[in-house]
Amino acid sequence: MRRLHLTSLKSTATILAAGLLLAACGGDETPAADEPAPGQEVAGGSTLGQTWPLTGLDVEGEDSSAQTHPVMVAKIDNTSSSAPQQGLGSADLVVEELVEGGTTRLAAFFYSEIPGEVGPIRSMRASDIGIVSPVEASVVTSGAAPVTIQRISGAGIKFFGEGSTGMSRATDRSAPYNLMSDMSQLVDSFPERDEARPDDYLPWGEPSDLPKGKKATTIAANFGNHTTTWAFQKDGYVNQNSYAAEDDQFPTDTVLVLRVPVGDAGYTDPAGNPVPETKLEGKGAALLFHDGMVVKGTWEKSGLGDALSLSAGKKELTVPAGHTWIELVPAANGNVTYN
């Protein structure tokens, strides 16, 4: 079974950069004395393997899963006005979340590869605290409501808004759907910091680890006024109503649906719609779609900044290493169907 248990190593090895501070420090490739090198045995007999934290895939060549930049999350519009979305083909993982009016927005995670132009970039929500905190990610955003900025800042999350390095308005798109980010330019502008590897975002494993499921080759995740539909084709899932450029689609190996509680963020958007807040903590039902099959399970997350765990019955449920799209479907007013 190929997966890491980094949470259990925290008491014996520190491999994360402190908080999200981009401190000016040397980029020495040699691990510090109190940090285990990749592949080195650590206390308890565990081994820190060379896999990517957002996919669980093996690191190839001379690259390292410990990078000098944090996980970067781009908030990308997910309406027809966003077409064509750019950058999703380079993402490690994508989370689709509810926003006002029953529509959705994407949180695209980048770490193993930092692309050039990504967008269109839109605003943050308080829901993002539970989405990005487990890997101490930095967020690329157009901004947010003052109350949201206060909460995001209070959670210690670093974000980059319009005016940051690499951010520009595209002349061939209409505002507010024209803010783009050259993410590689942004990351190159960061002060140097020590190499560090984030925790695994999901409990990674092998396809053979999955319990026996049921055949399910089509999926419809309904958020209210938007339904994301999927079809299993050959080795992966194809988003049937994607707004991404045809040659820039997210290479989805697994679709993980989490039924989540949704509350009121306490303010409205400019159109007067109440802004929802997904509460990504506690527990709920989960559906894991992989290789044309579905496995029913349960998700659990102790706090907003804690790692997500999955179970099927009394056993741990792992996600096959690869590119995962997570659907945060409201437990009360959303719906998920599959055939």
Short mmCIF file of C-alpha atoms in Angstrom, two decimals:
data_model
loop_
_atom_site.label_atom_id
_atom_site.label_comp_id
_atom_site.label_asym_id
_atom_site.label_seq_id
_atom_site.Cartn_x
_atom_site.Cartn_y
_atom_site.Cartn_z
CA MET A 1 0.00 0.00 0.00
CA ARG A 2 1.52 3.29 -1.10
CA ARG A 3 0.45 6.09 1.17
CA LEU A 4 2.00 8.36 3.75
CA HIS A 5 0.98 8.89 7.34
CA LEU A 6 2.57 12.29 7.90
CA THR A 7 0.16 13.27 10.64
CA SER A 8 1.67 10.61 12.89
CA LEU A 9 5.15 11.96 12.21
CA LYS A 10 4.55 15.47 13.47
CA SER A 11 5.82 14.68 16.93
CA THR A 12 9.12 13.36 15.57
CA ALA A 13 9.88 15.43 12.51
CA THR A 14 9.01 18.91 11.39
CA ILE A 15 8.68 19.06 7.64
CA LEU A 16 6.39 22.02 7.24
CA ALA A 17 7.42 25.63 6.96
CA ALA A 18 6.13 27.52 9.97
CA GLY A 19 2.70 28.94 9.15
CA LEU A 20 2.50 30.52 5.73
CA LEU A 21 5.26 33.08 6.20
CA LEU A 22 7.43 33.44 3.14
CA ALA A 23 10.56 34.17 5.15
CA ALA A 24 13.78 35.05 3.42
CA CYS A 25 16.03 32.07 4.03
CA GLY A 26 18.49 29.86 2.18
CA GLY A 27 17.18 27.35 -0.36
CA ASP A 28 19.67 24.64 0.59
CA GLU A 29 18.59 21.31 -0.89
CA THR A 30 20.10 19.37 2.02
CA PRO A 31 17.42 18.62 4.68
CA ALA A 32 17.95 20.29 8.04
CA ALA A 33 19.35 18.14 10.82
CA ASP A 34 15.95 17.70 12.47
CA GLU A 35 14.16 16.87 9.20
CA PRO A 36 14.19 13.36 7.72
CA ALA A 37 15.39 13.16 4.13
CA PRO A 38 12.94 11.63 1.62
CA GLY A 39 13.11 7.86 1.91
CA GLN A 40 14.82 8.07 5.30
CA GLU A 41 13.51 5.91 8.12
CA VAL A 42 12.12 7.95 11.01
CA ALA A 43 10.98 7.18 14.56
CA GLY A 44 8.44 4.40 14.80
CA GLY A 45 9.87 2.56 11.80
CA SER A 46 7.97 4.66 9.25
CA THR A 47 9.53 5.89 6.01
CA LEU A 48 9.00 9.27 4.40
CA GLY A 49 8.52 8.34 0.76
CA GLN A 50 8.88 10.45 -2.35
CA THR A 51 5.25 11.02 -3.33
CA TRP A 52 3.37 14.22 -4.10
CA PRO A 53 1.10 15.37 -1.25
CA LEU A 54 -1.85 16.39 -3.47
CA THR A 55 -1.93 13.31 -5.70
CA GLY A 56 -0.09 10.53 -3.87
CA LEU A 57 1.79 9.83 -7.11
CA ASP A 58 5.47 8.92 -7.10
CA VAL A 59 7.93 11.74 -7.68
CA GLU A 60 9.82 11.11 -10.92
CA GLY A 61 13.41 11.88 -11.85
CA GLU A 62 15.46 14.18 -9.66
CA ASP A 63 12.50 16.26 -8.47
CA SER A 64 11.51 16.38 -4.80
CA SER A 65 8.18 16.45 -3.01
CA ALA A 66 9.69 19.12 -0.75
CA GLN A 67 9.51 22.46 -2.56
CA THR A 68 10.58 26.01 -1.76
CA HIS A 69 7.07 27.31 -2.48
CA PRO A 70 3.81 26.59 -0.64
CA VAL A 71 0.77 24.90 -2.15
CA MET A 72 -0.93 27.51 -4.32
CA VAL A 73 -4.73 27.59 -4.67
CA ALA A 74 -6.39 29.62 -7.41
CA LYS A 75 -10.04 30.61 -6.97
CA ILE A 76 -11.48 30.13 -10.47
CA ASP A 77 -14.91 31.17 -11.72
CA ASN A 78 -17.14 28.24 -12.75
CA THR A 79 -19.88 29.81 -14.85
CA SER A 80 -20.25 30.09 -18.63
CA SER A 81 -18.75 33.58 -18.33
CA SER A 82 -15.43 31.98 -17.35
CA ALA A 83 -14.99 30.09 -20.61
CA PRO A 84 -12.35 29.18 -21.42
CA GLN A 85 -10.94 28.45 -17.97
CA GLN A 86 -7.15 28.21 -18.05
CA GLY A 87 -4.70 26.25 -15.94
CA LEU A 88 -6.82 23.31 -14.77
CA GLY A 89 -4.76 20.88 -16.83
CA SER A 90 -1.76 21.62 -14.59
CA ALA A 91 -3.61 21.32 -11.26
CA ASP A 92 -2.90 18.49 -8.81
CA LEU A 93 -6.36 18.55 -7.24
CA VAL A 94 -9.60 20.55 -7.60
CA VAL A 95 -12.32 21.28 -5.04
CA GLU A 96 -15.71 22.48 -6.26
CA GLU A 97 -17.60 24.53 -3.66
CA LEU A 98 -20.99 26.20 -3.38
CA VAL A 99 -21.28 29.98 -3.68
CA GLU A 100 -24.28 32.30 -3.70
CA GLY A 101 -27.21 31.64 -6.02
CA GLY A 102 -26.65 27.88 -6.06
CA THR A 103 -23.66 28.17 -8.42
CA THR A 104 -20.13 26.93 -7.79
CA ARG A 105 -16.53 28.08 -7.76
CA LEU A 106 -13.34 26.06 -8.11
CA ALA A 107 -10.37 25.91 -5.79
CA ALA A 108 -7.58 24.60 -8.01
CA PHE A 109 -4.51 23.30 -6.11
CA PHE A 110 -1.05 23.61 -7.65
CA TYR A 111 2.14 22.18 -6.17
CA SER A 112 3.96 19.58 -8.28
CA GLU A 113 3.67 21.94 -11.26
CA ILE A 114 3.30 25.71 -11.18
CA PRO A 115 1.74 26.84 -14.49
CA GLY A 116 1.73 30.16 -16.28
CA GLU A 117 -1.63 31.84 -16.86
CA VAL A 118 -4.52 30.66 -14.66
CA GLY A 119 -8.04 32.01 -14.41
CA PRO A 120 -10.36 33.74 -14.51
CA ILE A 121 -9.57 34.52 -10.88
CA ARG A 122 -12.48 35.33 -8.58
CA SER A 123 -13.02 36.05 -4.88
CA MET A 124 -12.57 33.95 -1.75
CA ARG A 125 -15.21 32.70 0.66
CA ALA A 126 -15.03 31.73 4.33
CA SER A 127 -15.57 28.16 3.08
CA ASP A 128 -11.99 28.28 1.81
CA ILE A 129 -10.59 28.16 5.35
CA GLY A 130 -11.49 24.48 5.71
CA ILE A 131 -10.48 23.75 2.12
CA VAL A 132 -6.94 25.17 2.06
CA SER A 133 -5.82 25.10 5.72
CA PRO A 134 -4.83 21.39 5.95
CA VAL A 135 -1.88 21.99 3.60
CA GLU A 136 -1.25 25.61 4.66
CA ALA A 137 -1.87 26.80 1.12
CA SER A 138 -1.65 30.35 -0.19
CA VAL A 139 -4.63 31.63 -2.17
CA VAL A 140 -4.70 33.56 -5.45
CA THR A 141 -7.89 35.62 -5.48
CA SER A 142 -9.53 38.79 -6.77
CA GLY A 143 -10.30 39.71 -3.16
CA ALA A 144 -13.19 39.11 -0.78
CA ALA A 145 -15.77 40.84 1.38
CA PRO A 146 -14.21 42.61 4.40
CA VAL A 147 -15.68 40.09 6.83
CA THR A 148 -14.21 37.24 4.78
CA ILE A 149 -10.79 38.85 4.59
CA GLN A 150 -10.85 39.27 8.35
CA ARG A 151 -11.64 35.59 8.86
CA ILE A 152 -9.16 34.38 6.24
CA SER A 153 -6.41 36.50 7.78
CA GLY A 154 -7.39 35.37 11.26
CA ALA A 155 -6.93 31.76 10.14
CA GLY A 156 -3.34 32.56 9.13
CA ILE A 157 -3.96 32.06 5.42
CA LYS A 158 -1.79 34.13 3.08
CA PHE A 159 -3.49 35.38 -0.07
CA PHE A 160 -2.58 37.37 -3.16
CA GLY A 161 -5.12 39.71 -4.73
CA GLU A 162 -5.29 42.01 -7.71
CA GLY A 163 -2.13 44.08 -7.93
CA SER A 164 0.07 41.16 -6.93
CA THR A 165 2.91 40.07 -9.18
CA GLY A 166 1.66 38.31 -12.31
CA MET A 167 -1.97 39.52 -11.99
CA SER A 168 -3.47 41.28 -15.00
CA ARG A 169 -6.77 41.96 -16.77
CA ALA A 170 -7.22 40.18 -20.11
CA THR A 171 -8.40 42.50 -22.87
CA ASP A 172 -10.32 39.73 -24.67
CA ARG A 173 -12.58 38.96 -21.68
CA SER A 174 -15.31 40.94 -19.93
CA ALA A 175 -14.98 42.10 -16.32
CA PRO A 176 -15.16 40.71 -13.71
CA TYR A 177 -14.29 37.52 -15.57
CA ASN A 178 -11.01 38.82 -16.99
CA LEU A 179 -8.59 38.75 -14.04
CA MET A 180 -5.79 36.29 -14.79
CA SER A 181 -2.72 35.20 -12.84
CA ASP A 182 0.66 34.19 -14.19
CA MET A 183 1.26 31.89 -11.25
CA SER A 184 4.83 31.00 -12.16
CA GLN A 185 5.71 34.69 -12.17
CA LEU A 186 4.04 35.11 -8.78
CA VAL A 187 5.90 32.16 -7.23
CA ASP A 188 9.21 33.34 -8.68
CA SER A 189 8.73 36.64 -6.83
CA PHE A 190 8.57 34.95 -3.42
CA PRO A 191 11.51 35.30 -1.02
CA GLU A 192 13.48 32.07 -0.76
CA ARG A 193 12.55 29.65 1.98
CA ASP A 194 13.66 26.21 3.08
CA GLU A 195 12.30 23.24 1.20
CA ALA A 196 9.29 21.69 2.92
CA ARG A 197 6.68 19.07 2.09
CA PRO A 198 3.03 19.64 3.06
CA ASP A 199 0.93 16.92 4.64
CA ASP A 200 -0.99 14.62 2.33
CA TYR A 201 -4.31 16.22 1.43
CA LEU A 202 -6.11 12.87 1.23
CA PRO A 203 -5.36 9.38 2.60
CA TRP A 204 -3.70 7.94 -0.50
CA GLY A 205 -3.64 4.27 -1.42
CA GLU A 206 -3.85 1.82 -4.30
CA PRO A 207 -6.91 0.89 -6.41
CA SER A 208 -6.60 -2.65 -5.00
CA ASP A 209 -7.19 -1.23 -1.50
CA LEU A 210 -10.76 -0.22 -2.38
CA PRO A 211 -13.61 -2.37 -1.11
CA LYS A 212 -15.95 -3.86 -3.67
CA GLY A 213 -18.25 -1.18 -5.05
CA LYS A 214 -21.05 -0.89 -7.56
CA LYS A 215 -20.82 0.04 -11.21
CA ALA A 216 -21.30 3.79 -11.75
CA THR A 217 -20.17 5.35 -15.01
CA THR A 218 -22.14 8.62 -14.90
CA ILE A 219 -22.36 11.14 -12.05
CA ALA A 220 -24.47 14.25 -11.49
CA ALA A 221 -23.55 16.50 -8.55
CA ASN A 222 -26.31 19.07 -8.04
CA PHE A 223 -25.54 22.22 -6.01
CA GLY A 224 -28.86 24.01 -6.55
CA ASN A 225 -28.65 26.06 -9.74
CA HIS A 226 -25.67 24.19 -11.11
CA THR A 227 -25.09 20.49 -11.73
CA THR A 228 -21.65 19.13 -12.59
CA THR A 229 -21.92 15.97 -14.68
CA TRP A 230 -19.29 13.30 -15.23
CA ALA A 231 -18.86 10.27 -17.50
CA PHE A 232 -16.30 7.53 -17.04
CA GLN A 233 -14.37 6.96 -20.26
CA LYS A 234 -11.48 4.51 -20.55
CA ASP A 235 -9.14 5.37 -17.66
CA GLY A 236 -10.73 8.49 -16.16
CA TYR A 237 -13.68 10.79 -15.73
CA VAL A 238 -14.68 13.48 -18.21
CA ASN A 239 -16.50 16.60 -17.02
CA GLN A 240 -19.43 16.79 -19.43
CA ASN A 241 -20.15 20.48 -18.82
CA SER A 242 -16.67 21.83 -18.20
CA TYR A 243 -15.81 25.44 -19.02
CA ALA A 244 -12.11 24.66 -19.38
CA ALA A 245 -10.30 24.94 -22.68
CA GLU A 246 -10.45 21.64 -24.57
CA ASP A 247 -6.70 21.10 -24.28
CA ASP A 248 -6.59 22.24 -20.64
CA GLN A 249 -9.03 19.88 -18.89
CA PHE A 250 -8.30 18.55 -15.41
CA PRO A 251 -7.17 14.89 -15.80
CA THR A 252 -9.65 13.39 -13.34
CA ASP A 253 -8.81 9.89 -12.09
CA THR A 254 -11.20 9.98 -9.12
CA VAL A 255 -14.31 11.96 -8.22
CA LEU A 256 -14.81 12.21 -4.46
CA VAL A 257 -18.21 13.51 -3.35
CA LEU A 258 -18.55 14.77 0.21
CA ARG A 259 -22.00 15.69 1.51
CA VAL A 260 -21.31 18.75 3.64
CA PRO A 261 -23.26 21.05 5.99
CA VAL A 262 -23.82 24.57 4.68
CA GLY A 263 -24.57 27.64 6.81
CA ASP A 264 -25.02 31.37 6.24
CA ALA A 265 -21.83 33.44 5.97
CA GLY A 266 -23.73 36.44 7.37
CA TYR A 267 -23.74 38.80 4.40
CA THR A 268 -25.12 39.10 0.86
CA ASP A 269 -23.50 39.57 -2.53
CA PRO A 270 -24.06 42.77 -4.61
CA ALA A 271 -27.18 41.16 -6.13
CA GLY A 272 -28.65 40.57 -2.68
CA ASN A 273 -28.10 36.79 -2.61
CA PRO A 274 -27.19 35.33 0.81
CA VAL A 275 -23.62 34.04 0.77
CA PRO A 276 -23.40 30.40 1.93
CA GLU A 277 -20.58 28.94 3.99
CA THR A 278 -19.60 25.32 3.61
CA LYS A 279 -18.53 23.85 6.95
CA LEU A 280 -15.77 21.41 6.07
CA GLU A 281 -15.50 19.87 9.52
CA GLY A 282 -17.42 17.22 11.40
CA LYS A 283 -18.56 14.18 9.45
CA GLY A 284 -20.88 13.16 6.65
CA ALA A 285 -21.57 10.78 3.80
CA ALA A 286 -18.99 10.22 1.07
CA LEU A 287 -19.06 8.65 -2.38
CA LEU A 288 -15.78 7.65 -4.01
CA PHE A 289 -15.92 7.13 -7.78
CA HIS A 290 -12.95 5.37 -9.38
CA ASP A 291 -12.53 3.19 -12.45
CA GLY A 292 -16.24 3.27 -13.23
CA MET A 293 -17.24 2.04 -9.78
CA VAL A 294 -18.61 3.76 -6.67
CA VAL A 295 -17.82 3.01 -3.03
CA LYS A 296 -20.02 4.42 -0.27
CA GLY A 297 -18.35 5.68 2.86
CA THR A 298 -18.07 8.39 5.49
CA TRP A 299 -15.80 11.42 5.74
CA GLU A 300 -14.59 12.98 8.97
CA LYS A 301 -12.61 16.12 9.74
CA SER A 302 -12.07 17.16 13.36
CA GLY A 303 -11.45 20.86 12.64
CA LEU A 304 -11.09 23.23 9.72
CA GLY A 305 -7.32 22.86 9.69
CA ASP A 306 -7.27 19.10 10.21
CA ALA A 307 -6.74 16.38 7.61
CA LEU A 308 -9.66 14.59 6.02
CA SER A 309 -10.17 10.93 6.85
CA LEU A 310 -12.42 8.45 5.06
CA SER A 311 -13.92 5.16 6.13
CA ALA A 312 -16.11 2.41 4.69
CA GLY A 313 -17.78 0.55 7.49
CA LYS A 314 -15.18 0.13 10.20
CA LYS A 315 -12.22 0.21 7.82
CA GLU A 316 -10.15 3.10 6.53
CA LEU A 317 -11.03 4.14 2.99
CA THR A 318 -8.11 5.38 0.89
CA VAL A 319 -8.14 7.31 -2.37
CA PRO A 320 -6.21 5.77 -5.29
CA ALA A 321 -3.18 7.91 -6.04
CA GLY A 322 -3.88 10.24 -8.93
CA HIS A 323 -5.76 13.43 -9.76
CA THR A 324 -8.88 13.87 -7.64
CA TRP A 325 -11.83 16.24 -8.11
CA ILE A 326 -13.69 16.82 -4.84
CA GLU A 327 -17.36 17.81 -4.96
CA LEU A 328 -18.53 19.55 -1.74
CA VAL A 329 -22.24 18.94 -2.28
CA PRO A 330 -24.65 20.44 0.30
CA ALA A 331 -26.10 17.72 2.51
CA ALA A 332 -29.47 19.44 2.87
CA ASN A 333 -30.23 21.09 -0.46
CA GLY A 334 -27.87 19.33 -2.86
CA ASN A 335 -28.21 16.02 -4.60
CA VAL A 336 -26.00 13.34 -6.15
CA THR A 337 -27.19 10.76 -8.66
CA TYR A 338 -25.27 8.13 -10.61
CA ASN A 339 -25.96 5.30 -13.03
#
